[in-house]
Coordinates of C-alpha atoms in Angstrom, one line a residue:
X1 CA 64.3 -97.0 275.7
X2 CA 66.4 -99.6 277.4
X3 CA 66.1 -100.1 281.2
X4 CA 68.9 -99.0 283.4
X5 CA 68.8 -101.7 286.1
X6 CA 67.6 -105.2 286.7
X7 CA 64.7 -105.5 289.2
X8 CA 63.4 -108.4 291.2
X9 CA 60.5 -108.6 288.8
X10 CA 62.9 -108.9 285.9
X11 CA 64.6 -111.8 287.5
X12 CA 61.3 -113.5 288.3
X13 CA 60.0 -113.1 284.7
X14 CA 63.3 -114.3 283.3
X15 CA 63.4 -117.4 285.6
X16 CA 59.8 -118.3 284.6
X17 CA 60.7 -118.1 281.0
X18 CA 64.0 -119.9 281.2
X19 CA 62.3 -123.0 282.7
X20 CA 60.6 -123.4 279.3
X21 CA 64.1 -123.3 277.7
X22 CA 65.3 -125.9 280.1
X23 CA 62.3 -128.1 279.0
X24 CA 63.1 -127.4 275.4
X25 CA 66.7 -128.6 275.8
X26 CA 65.5 -131.8 277.5
X27 CA 63.0 -132.6 274.8
X28 CA 65.5 -131.6 272.0
X29 CA 68.3 -133.8 273.3
X30 CA 66.3 -136.7 274.7
X31 CA 66.8 -138.7 271.5
X32 CA 70.6 -138.5 272.1
X33 CA 70.5 -141.4 274.6
X34 CA 67.2 -142.8 273.4
X35 CA 68.4 -143.2 269.8
X36 CA 69.2 -146.9 270.1
X37 CA 65.8 -147.5 271.8
X38 CA 64.1 -145.5 269.1
X39 CA 65.8 -147.6 266.4
X40 CA 64.5 -150.8 268.0
X41 CA 61.0 -149.4 268.8
X42 CA 60.4 -148.1 265.2
X43 CA 62.5 -150.8 263.4
X44 CA 64.7 -148.3 261.5
X45 CA 68.3 -148.0 260.4
X46 CA 70.8 -145.2 260.8
X47 CA 69.5 -143.0 258.0
X48 CA 65.9 -143.2 259.2
X49 CA 67.0 -142.6 262.8
X50 CA 68.9 -139.5 261.6
X51 CA 65.7 -138.3 260.0
X52 CA 64.2 -137.8 263.4
X53 CA 66.8 -135.2 264.3
X54 CA 67.0 -133.8 260.7
X55 CA 63.2 -133.2 260.7
X56 CA 63.1 -131.7 264.2
X57 CA 66.2 -129.5 263.8
X58 CA 65.3 -128.7 260.2
X59 CA 61.9 -127.4 261.3
X60 CA 63.6 -125.5 264.2
X61 CA 65.9 -123.8 261.7
X62 CA 63.1 -123.0 259.3
X63 CA 61.0 -121.6 262.1
X64 CA 63.6 -119.1 263.4
X65 CA 62.7 -116.2 261.2
X66 CA 58.9 -116.8 261.5
X67 CA 59.5 -117.0 265.3
X68 CA 61.2 -113.7 265.3
X69 CA 58.3 -112.1 263.4
X70 CA 55.8 -113.8 265.8
X71 CA 57.6 -112.5 268.8
X72 CA 57.7 -109.0 267.3
X73 CA 54.0 -109.2 266.5
X74 CA 52.5 -111.1 269.5
X75 CA 55.1 -110.7 272.2
X76 CA 57.3 -113.3 273.9
X77 CA 54.6 -114.1 276.6
X78 CA 52.1 -115.6 274.2
X79 CA 54.8 -117.2 272.0
X80 CA 56.4 -119.0 275.0
X81 CA 53.0 -120.2 276.2
X82 CA 52.3 -121.7 272.8
X83 CA 55.8 -123.2 272.8
X84 CA 55.2 -125.1 276.0
X85 CA 51.9 -126.4 274.8
X86 CA 53.4 -127.6 271.5
X87 CA 56.4 -129.3 273.1
X88 CA 54.2 -131.0 275.7
X89 CA 51.9 -132.2 272.9
X90 CA 54.8 -133.4 270.8
X91 CA 56.4 -135.4 273.6
X92 CA 53.0 -137.0 274.5
X93 CA 52.6 -138.1 270.9
X94 CA 56.2 -139.5 270.9
X95 CA 55.5 -141.4 274.1
X96 CA 52.5 -143.2 272.6
X97 CA 53.8 -143.5 269.0
X98 CA 54.5 -147.1 267.8
X99 CA 55.0 -146.5 264.1
X100 CA 57.7 -144.6 262.4
X101 CA 55.4 -142.0 260.7
X102 CA 53.7 -141.1 264.0
X103 CA 57.1 -140.8 265.6
X104 CA 58.2 -138.4 262.9
X105 CA 55.0 -136.3 263.3
X106 CA 55.6 -136.1 267.1
X107 CA 59.2 -134.9 266.6
X108 CA 57.9 -132.3 264.1
X109 CA 55.4 -130.9 266.6
X110 CA 58.1 -130.9 269.3
X111 CA 60.6 -129.1 266.9
X112 CA 58.1 -126.3 266.2
X113 CA 57.5 -125.7 269.9
X114 CA 61.3 -125.9 270.6
X115 CA 61.9 -123.3 267.9
X116 CA 59.8 -120.7 269.7
X117 CA 61.7 -120.7 273.0
X118 CA 65.2 -119.2 272.6
X119 CA 64.2 -116.1 270.6
X120 CA 61.4 -115.4 273.1
X121 CA 63.8 -115.7 276.1
X122 CA 66.3 -113.4 274.5
X123 CA 63.6 -110.8 273.7
X124 CA 62.5 -110.8 277.4
X125 CA 66.1 -110.4 278.5
X126 CA 66.6 -107.5 276.0
X127 CA 63.4 -105.8 277.4
X128 CA 63.9 -106.4 281.1
X129 CA 67.7 -106.0 281.6
X130 CA 70.1 -103.2 280.8
X131 CA 72.4 -103.7 277.8
X132 CA 75.5 -104.3 279.9
X133 CA 73.7 -107.3 281.6
X134 CA 72.5 -108.8 278.4
X135 CA 75.5 -111.0 277.7
X136 CA 75.5 -112.3 281.3
X137 CA 71.8 -113.1 281.3
X138 CA 72.1 -114.7 277.8
X139 CA 74.9 -117.1 278.8
X140 CA 73.3 -117.8 282.1
X141 CA 70.1 -118.8 280.3
X142 CA 72.1 -121.1 278.0
X143 CA 73.9 -122.6 281.0
X144 CA 70.6 -123.3 282.8
X145 CA 69.1 -124.7 279.7
X146 CA 72.0 -127.2 279.9
X147 CA 70.3 -128.6 283.0
X148 CA 67.6 -130.0 280.7
X149 CA 70.4 -131.4 278.5
X150 CA 72.0 -132.9 281.5
X151 CA 68.8 -134.7 282.6
X152 CA 68.7 -136.1 279.1
X153 CA 72.0 -138.0 279.6
X154 CA 72.6 -140.4 282.6
X155 CA 69.2 -139.7 284.4
X156 CA 67.2 -140.3 281.2
X157 CA 69.2 -143.5 280.5
X158 CA 68.3 -144.8 283.9
X159 CA 64.6 -143.7 283.6
X160 CA 64.2 -145.4 280.2
X161 CA 65.7 -148.6 281.7
X162 CA 63.5 -148.4 284.9
X163 CA 60.2 -146.8 283.9
X164 CA 60.3 -147.5 280.2
X165 CA 59.7 -145.4 277.1
X166 CA 56.0 -144.6 277.4
X167 CA 55.9 -143.6 281.0
X168 CA 59.1 -141.5 280.9
X169 CA 58.1 -139.4 277.9
X170 CA 54.4 -139.3 279.0
X171 CA 55.3 -137.6 282.3
X172 CA 57.7 -135.2 280.6
X173 CA 55.1 -134.2 278.0
X174 CA 52.3 -133.6 280.6
X175 CA 54.6 -131.5 282.9
X176 CA 55.6 -129.3 280.0
X177 CA 52.1 -128.7 278.7
X178 CA 50.9 -127.9 282.2
X179 CA 53.7 -125.3 282.7
X180 CA 52.2 -123.2 279.9
X181 CA 49.7 -121.9 282.4
X182 CA 52.5 -120.6 284.7
X183 CA 54.1 -118.8 281.8
X184 CA 50.8 -117.1 280.8
X185 CA 50.3 -116.0 284.5
X186 CA 53.8 -114.7 285.4
X187 CA 55.5 -113.5 282.3
X188 CA 55.2 -109.8 281.3
X189 CA 56.4 -108.3 278.0
X190 CA 58.1 -105.2 279.5
X191 CA 58.9 -103.8 283.0
X192 CA 56.2 -102.1 285.0
X193 CA 55.9 -98.4 284.0
X194 CA 57.3 -99.0 280.5
X195 CA 55.0 -98.6 277.6
X196 CA 54.9 -101.8 275.6
X197 CA 56.1 -101.5 272.0
X198 CA 53.4 -101.2 269.4
X199 CA 52.7 -104.7 268.0
X200 CA 51.7 -104.2 264.4
X201 CA 50.9 -107.0 262.0
X202 CA 53.6 -107.5 259.4
X203 CA 52.2 -108.0 255.9
X204 CA 53.8 -110.9 254.1
X205 CA 55.1 -108.5 251.4
X206 CA 57.2 -106.7 254.1
X207 CA 58.6 -109.9 255.8
X208 CA 61.3 -110.3 253.2
X209 CA 62.3 -106.7 253.6
X210 CA 62.6 -107.0 257.3
X211 CA 64.7 -110.1 257.1
X212 CA 66.8 -108.5 254.4
X213 CA 67.3 -105.4 256.6
X214 CA 68.6 -107.7 259.4
X215 CA 70.7 -109.7 257.0
X216 CA 72.4 -106.7 255.5
X217 CA 73.9 -105.8 258.9
X218 CA 77.4 -107.2 259.0
X219 CA 77.0 -107.9 262.7
X220 CA 74.0 -110.1 261.9
X221 CA 75.9 -111.9 259.2
X222 CA 78.9 -112.5 261.4
X223 CA 76.5 -113.8 264.1
X224 CA 75.0 -116.3 261.7
X225 CA 78.4 -117.8 260.8
X226 CA 79.6 -117.8 264.4
X227 CA 76.5 -119.8 265.4
X228 CA 76.9 -122.0 262.4
X229 CA 80.5 -122.9 263.3
X230 CA 80.6 -123.0 267.0
X231 CA 77.3 -124.8 267.9
X232 CA 77.0 -127.4 265.2
X233 CA 79.6 -130.1 266.3
X234 CA 78.8 -130.3 270.0
X235 CA 75.1 -130.2 269.3
X236 CA 75.3 -132.9 266.7
X237 CA 77.1 -135.2 269.2
X238 CA 74.7 -134.4 272.0
X239 CA 71.5 -134.6 270.0
X240 CA 72.0 -137.8 268.1
X241 CA 75.3 -139.3 266.9
X242 CA 77.5 -139.0 270.0
X243 CA 75.8 -141.8 272.0
X244 CA 75.7 -144.4 269.1
X245 CA 79.3 -143.4 268.2
X246 CA 80.5 -144.0 271.8
X247 CA 78.7 -147.3 272.1
X248 CA 79.1 -148.8 268.6
X249 CA 82.4 -147.4 267.5
X250 CA 84.2 -146.9 270.8
X251 CA 82.9 -149.9 272.6
X252 CA 81.7 -148.1 275.7
X253 CA 78.7 -149.3 277.8
X254 CA 75.6 -147.2 277.7
X255 CA 76.2 -145.7 281.2
X256 CA 79.8 -144.9 280.2
X257 CA 78.6 -143.3 277.0
X258 CA 76.1 -141.3 278.9
X259 CA 78.8 -140.1 281.3
X260 CA 81.0 -138.9 278.4
X261 CA 78.0 -137.1 276.9
X262 CA 77.3 -135.4 280.2
X263 CA 80.7 -133.8 279.9
X264 CA 79.3 -131.8 277.0
X265 CA 76.6 -130.4 279.3
X266 CA 78.6 -129.9 282.5
X267 CA 81.4 -128.0 280.7
X268 CA 78.9 -125.8 279.0
X269 CA 77.0 -125.1 282.2
X270 CA 80.2 -124.3 284.1
X271 CA 81.9 -122.2 281.4
X272 CA 78.8 -120.4 280.1
X273 CA 78.3 -117.8 282.9
X274 CA 82.0 -117.3 283.2
X275 CA 82.3 -116.6 279.4
X276 CA 79.2 -114.3 279.6
X277 CA 80.8 -112.3 282.4
X278 CA 84.0 -112.0 280.5
X279 CA 82.5 -110.8 277.3
X280 CA 80.2 -108.4 279.1
X281 CA 83.2 -106.7 280.7
X282 CA 85.5 -107.1 277.7
X283 CA 83.2 -107.2 274.6
X284 CA 86.3 -106.8 272.4
X285 CA 87.3 -110.3 273.4
X286 CA 84.2 -112.0 271.9
X287 CA 85.6 -112.9 268.5
X288 CA 89.1 -113.8 269.8
X289 CA 87.4 -116.3 272.1
X290 CA 85.5 -117.8 269.1
X291 CA 88.7 -118.0 267.1
X292 CA 90.5 -119.9 269.8
X293 CA 87.6 -122.3 270.2
X294 CA 87.5 -123.0 266.5
X295 CA 91.2 -123.7 266.4
X296 CA 90.8 -126.1 269.3
X297 CA 87.8 -127.8 267.7
X298 CA 89.8 -128.5 264.5
X299 CA 92.5 -130.2 266.6
X300 CA 89.8 -132.3 268.4
X301 CA 88.3 -133.6 265.2
X302 CA 91.8 -134.4 263.9
X303 CA 92.3 -136.5 267.1
X304 CA 88.9 -138.2 266.7
X305 CA 89.3 -139.1 263.1
X306 CA 93.1 -139.7 263.0
X307 CA 93.7 -141.8 266.1
X308 CA 95.4 -145.0 265.1
X309 CA 93.0 -147.9 265.0
X310 CA 90.0 -145.6 265.5
X311 CA 89.3 -146.6 269.1
X312 CA 90.4 -143.9 271.6
X313 CA 91.3 -144.3 275.2
X314 CA 88.4 -143.2 277.4
X315 CA 90.3 -140.3 279.1
X316 CA 91.0 -138.9 275.6
X317 CA 87.3 -139.1 274.7
X318 CA 86.5 -137.2 277.9
X319 CA 89.1 -134.5 277.0
X320 CA 87.9 -134.2 273.4
X321 CA 84.2 -133.9 274.3
X322 CA 85.1 -131.4 277.1
X323 CA 86.9 -129.1 274.6
X324 CA 84.1 -129.4 272.0
X325 CA 81.6 -128.5 274.7
X326 CA 82.9 -124.9 274.8
X327 CA 81.2 -124.4 271.4
X328 CA 77.8 -124.0 273.1
X329 CA 78.8 -121.0 275.2
X330 CA 81.0 -119.6 272.4
X331 CA 77.9 -119.7 270.1
X332 CA 76.3 -117.2 272.4
X333 CA 78.6 -114.5 271.0
X334 CA 76.4 -114.6 267.9
X335 CA 73.4 -113.2 269.9
X336 CA 75.5 -110.5 271.6
X337 CA 76.6 -109.3 268.1
X338 CA 73.0 -109.3 267.0
X339 CA 71.9 -107.4 270.1
X340 CA 74.6 -104.8 269.7
X341 CA 74.2 -104.0 266.0
X342 CA 70.4 -104.1 265.5
X343 CA 67.7 -101.8 266.9
X344 CA 65.4 -103.3 269.5
X345 CA 62.4 -103.6 267.3
X346 CA 64.4 -105.8 264.9
X347 CA 66.4 -107.8 267.5
X348 CA 64.0 -110.8 267.5
X349 CA 64.1 -111.1 263.7
X350 CA 67.8 -110.7 263.6
X351 CA 68.2 -113.3 266.4
X352 CA 66.2 -115.7 264.4
X353 CA 68.4 -115.1 261.4
X354 CA 71.5 -115.8 263.4
X355 CA 70.0 -118.9 265.1
X356 CA 69.3 -120.4 261.7
X357 CA 73.1 -120.8 261.3
X358 CA 73.8 -123.4 263.8
X359 CA 70.6 -125.4 263.3
X360 CA 71.0 -125.3 259.6
X361 CA 74.5 -126.8 260.0
X362 CA 73.2 -129.5 262.4
X363 CA 70.4 -130.4 260.0
X364 CA 72.8 -131.0 257.1
X365 CA 75.5 -132.8 259.1
X366 CA 73.0 -135.1 261.0
X367 CA 71.5 -136.2 257.7
X368 CA 74.9 -136.7 256.0
X369 CA 76.2 -138.8 258.9
X370 CA 73.1 -141.1 258.8
X371 CA 73.3 -141.5 255.0
X372 CA 77.0 -142.4 255.0
X373 CA 76.5 -144.9 257.8
X374 CA 73.6 -146.5 255.9
X375 CA 75.7 -147.0 252.7
X376 CA 78.7 -148.5 254.6
X377 CA 77.1 -151.4 256.5
X378 CA 79.9 -153.9 255.7
X379 CA 82.7 -151.6 256.9
X380 CA 84.0 -151.9 260.5
X381 CA 81.9 -149.6 262.6
X382 CA 84.8 -147.4 263.8
X383 CA 86.0 -146.8 260.3
X384 CA 82.4 -146.1 259.1
X385 CA 82.0 -143.4 261.7
X386 CA 85.4 -141.9 260.8
X387 CA 84.2 -141.4 257.2
X388 CA 80.7 -140.3 258.2
X389 CA 82.1 -137.6 260.6
X390 CA 84.1 -136.1 257.7
X391 CA 80.8 -134.3 256.8
X392 CA 80.9 -132.6 260.3
X393 CA 84.5 -131.5 259.6
X394 CA 83.4 -130.1 256.2
X395 CA 80.7 -128.0 257.9
X396 CA 83.2 -126.8 260.4
X397 CA 85.7 -125.8 257.7
X398 CA 83.1 -124.0 255.7
X399 CA 82.0 -122.1 258.8
X400 CA 85.6 -121.1 259.7
X401 CA 86.1 -119.6 256.3
X402 CA 82.9 -117.6 256.3
X403 CA 83.4 -116.5 259.9
X404 CA 86.8 -115.1 259.0
X405 CA 85.3 -113.3 256.0
X406 CA 82.5 -111.7 257.9
X407 CA 84.7 -110.8 260.9
X408 CA 86.9 -108.7 258.7
X409 CA 83.8 -107.1 257.0
X410 CA 82.1 -106.4 260.3
X411 CA 85.3 -104.8 261.7
X412 CA 85.5 -102.7 258.5
X413 CA 81.9 -101.5 259.1
X414 CA 82.7 -100.5 262.7
X415 CA 85.8 -98.5 261.6
X416 CA 83.8 -96.8 258.9
X417 CA 81.1 -95.8 261.4
X418 CA 83.8 -94.4 263.7
X419 CA 85.3 -92.4 260.8
X420 CA 81.9 -90.9 260.2
X421 CA 81.8 -89.8 263.9
X422 CA 79.1 -92.3 264.9
X423 CA 79.0 -94.0 268.3
X424 CA 79.7 -97.7 268.1
X425 CA 78.7 -100.4 270.7
X426 CA 82.2 -101.8 271.0
X427 CA 85.5 -100.1 270.7
X428 CA 88.1 -102.2 268.8
X429 CA 91.7 -101.6 267.8
X430 CA 92.8 -101.5 264.2
X431 CA 95.1 -104.3 263.2
X432 CA 97.5 -104.7 260.4
X433 CA 95.3 -107.2 258.7
X434 CA 92.4 -104.7 258.8
X435 CA 94.4 -102.4 256.7
X436 CA 95.3 -105.2 254.3
X437 CA 91.7 -106.3 254.1
X438 CA 90.6 -102.8 253.0
X439 CA 93.5 -102.3 250.6

């Protein structure tokens, strides 16, 4: 049974958990400004550099459904504790690695730990806060996570220049691993007085059935494609290719490039809670907000790839990156959809399914950009990035198409439930194109 109010204990537990997510965002995006240093340290080219992110994010995507099952089985407290330990260990390994294979192994360990954070935080939010507060808490969590991303821009650039690679990442890894003890001490699965859900082992033969049950829900499928489409482009720029693009193709200095990248984070931090409050009060606005963002994103990529000469004025870069940054809070709509249309015992699994969308898209696009840059070494850098970024646009167009398809199908499912006399989480108005879609 969902709780009817948010207590001080709920906020304390949530704040303890969200610190792990802040650390996850720092570790995940640290290669964004350290990419050029990593290329020098490990003596690799663009494709091999891209493999760092592809491996880390690919493992993140693959781990989403297992993470949902782990949270359902063991609870978010133990999963978050393990996540902090794994991330700390991975960053320690990365600090000390001097060979490319060891660097890859370190990012793999870090990716597995990172993969276990977001689903756990959302499960705690679903258990400790009333449904009407879920969207606000979710977007606030994402916005605060952006603080870790922000530290991984200009501050990390300065730290790498001053303290060096090893000391910077060594301290970050030790602090994260030590924080696991705080999580184990302070986090609780459910509010006081509430009976914890029975945590039963899920036999392997039933895993596919549980995932299939979540996947069959149109709201889950829509959430998958919303996350796929909204998150992929800003995350790709922030995680790896934005910094090299700004330095190598646009001719910015490293501090200038870090400042442009920080716009991705600052806009997401500022707009996330506002968007969360809006969709909490007006949940019927969720998908229109996503649609408006996707239209704006297509315009932004047309500007980046179609600007005469390929080198954009710095104010235009700031504006484009600021608009694309709205994809991070917009992607949170995916988890609100999952929360509304799945029972609580399946929310973690369904959240993992939806979360695969964005990170699967990032994995493909990051690899494609690196491969294209590797095969075009003789071409002017600005032109090479233009061609490489076409893969990002292809991912965006695919996501727009599938989002449109599943938005119509999810609406049709809501209207069918209403016609059967069932109560639906969000009241929406029939539109002319709903009639056409069902004709």
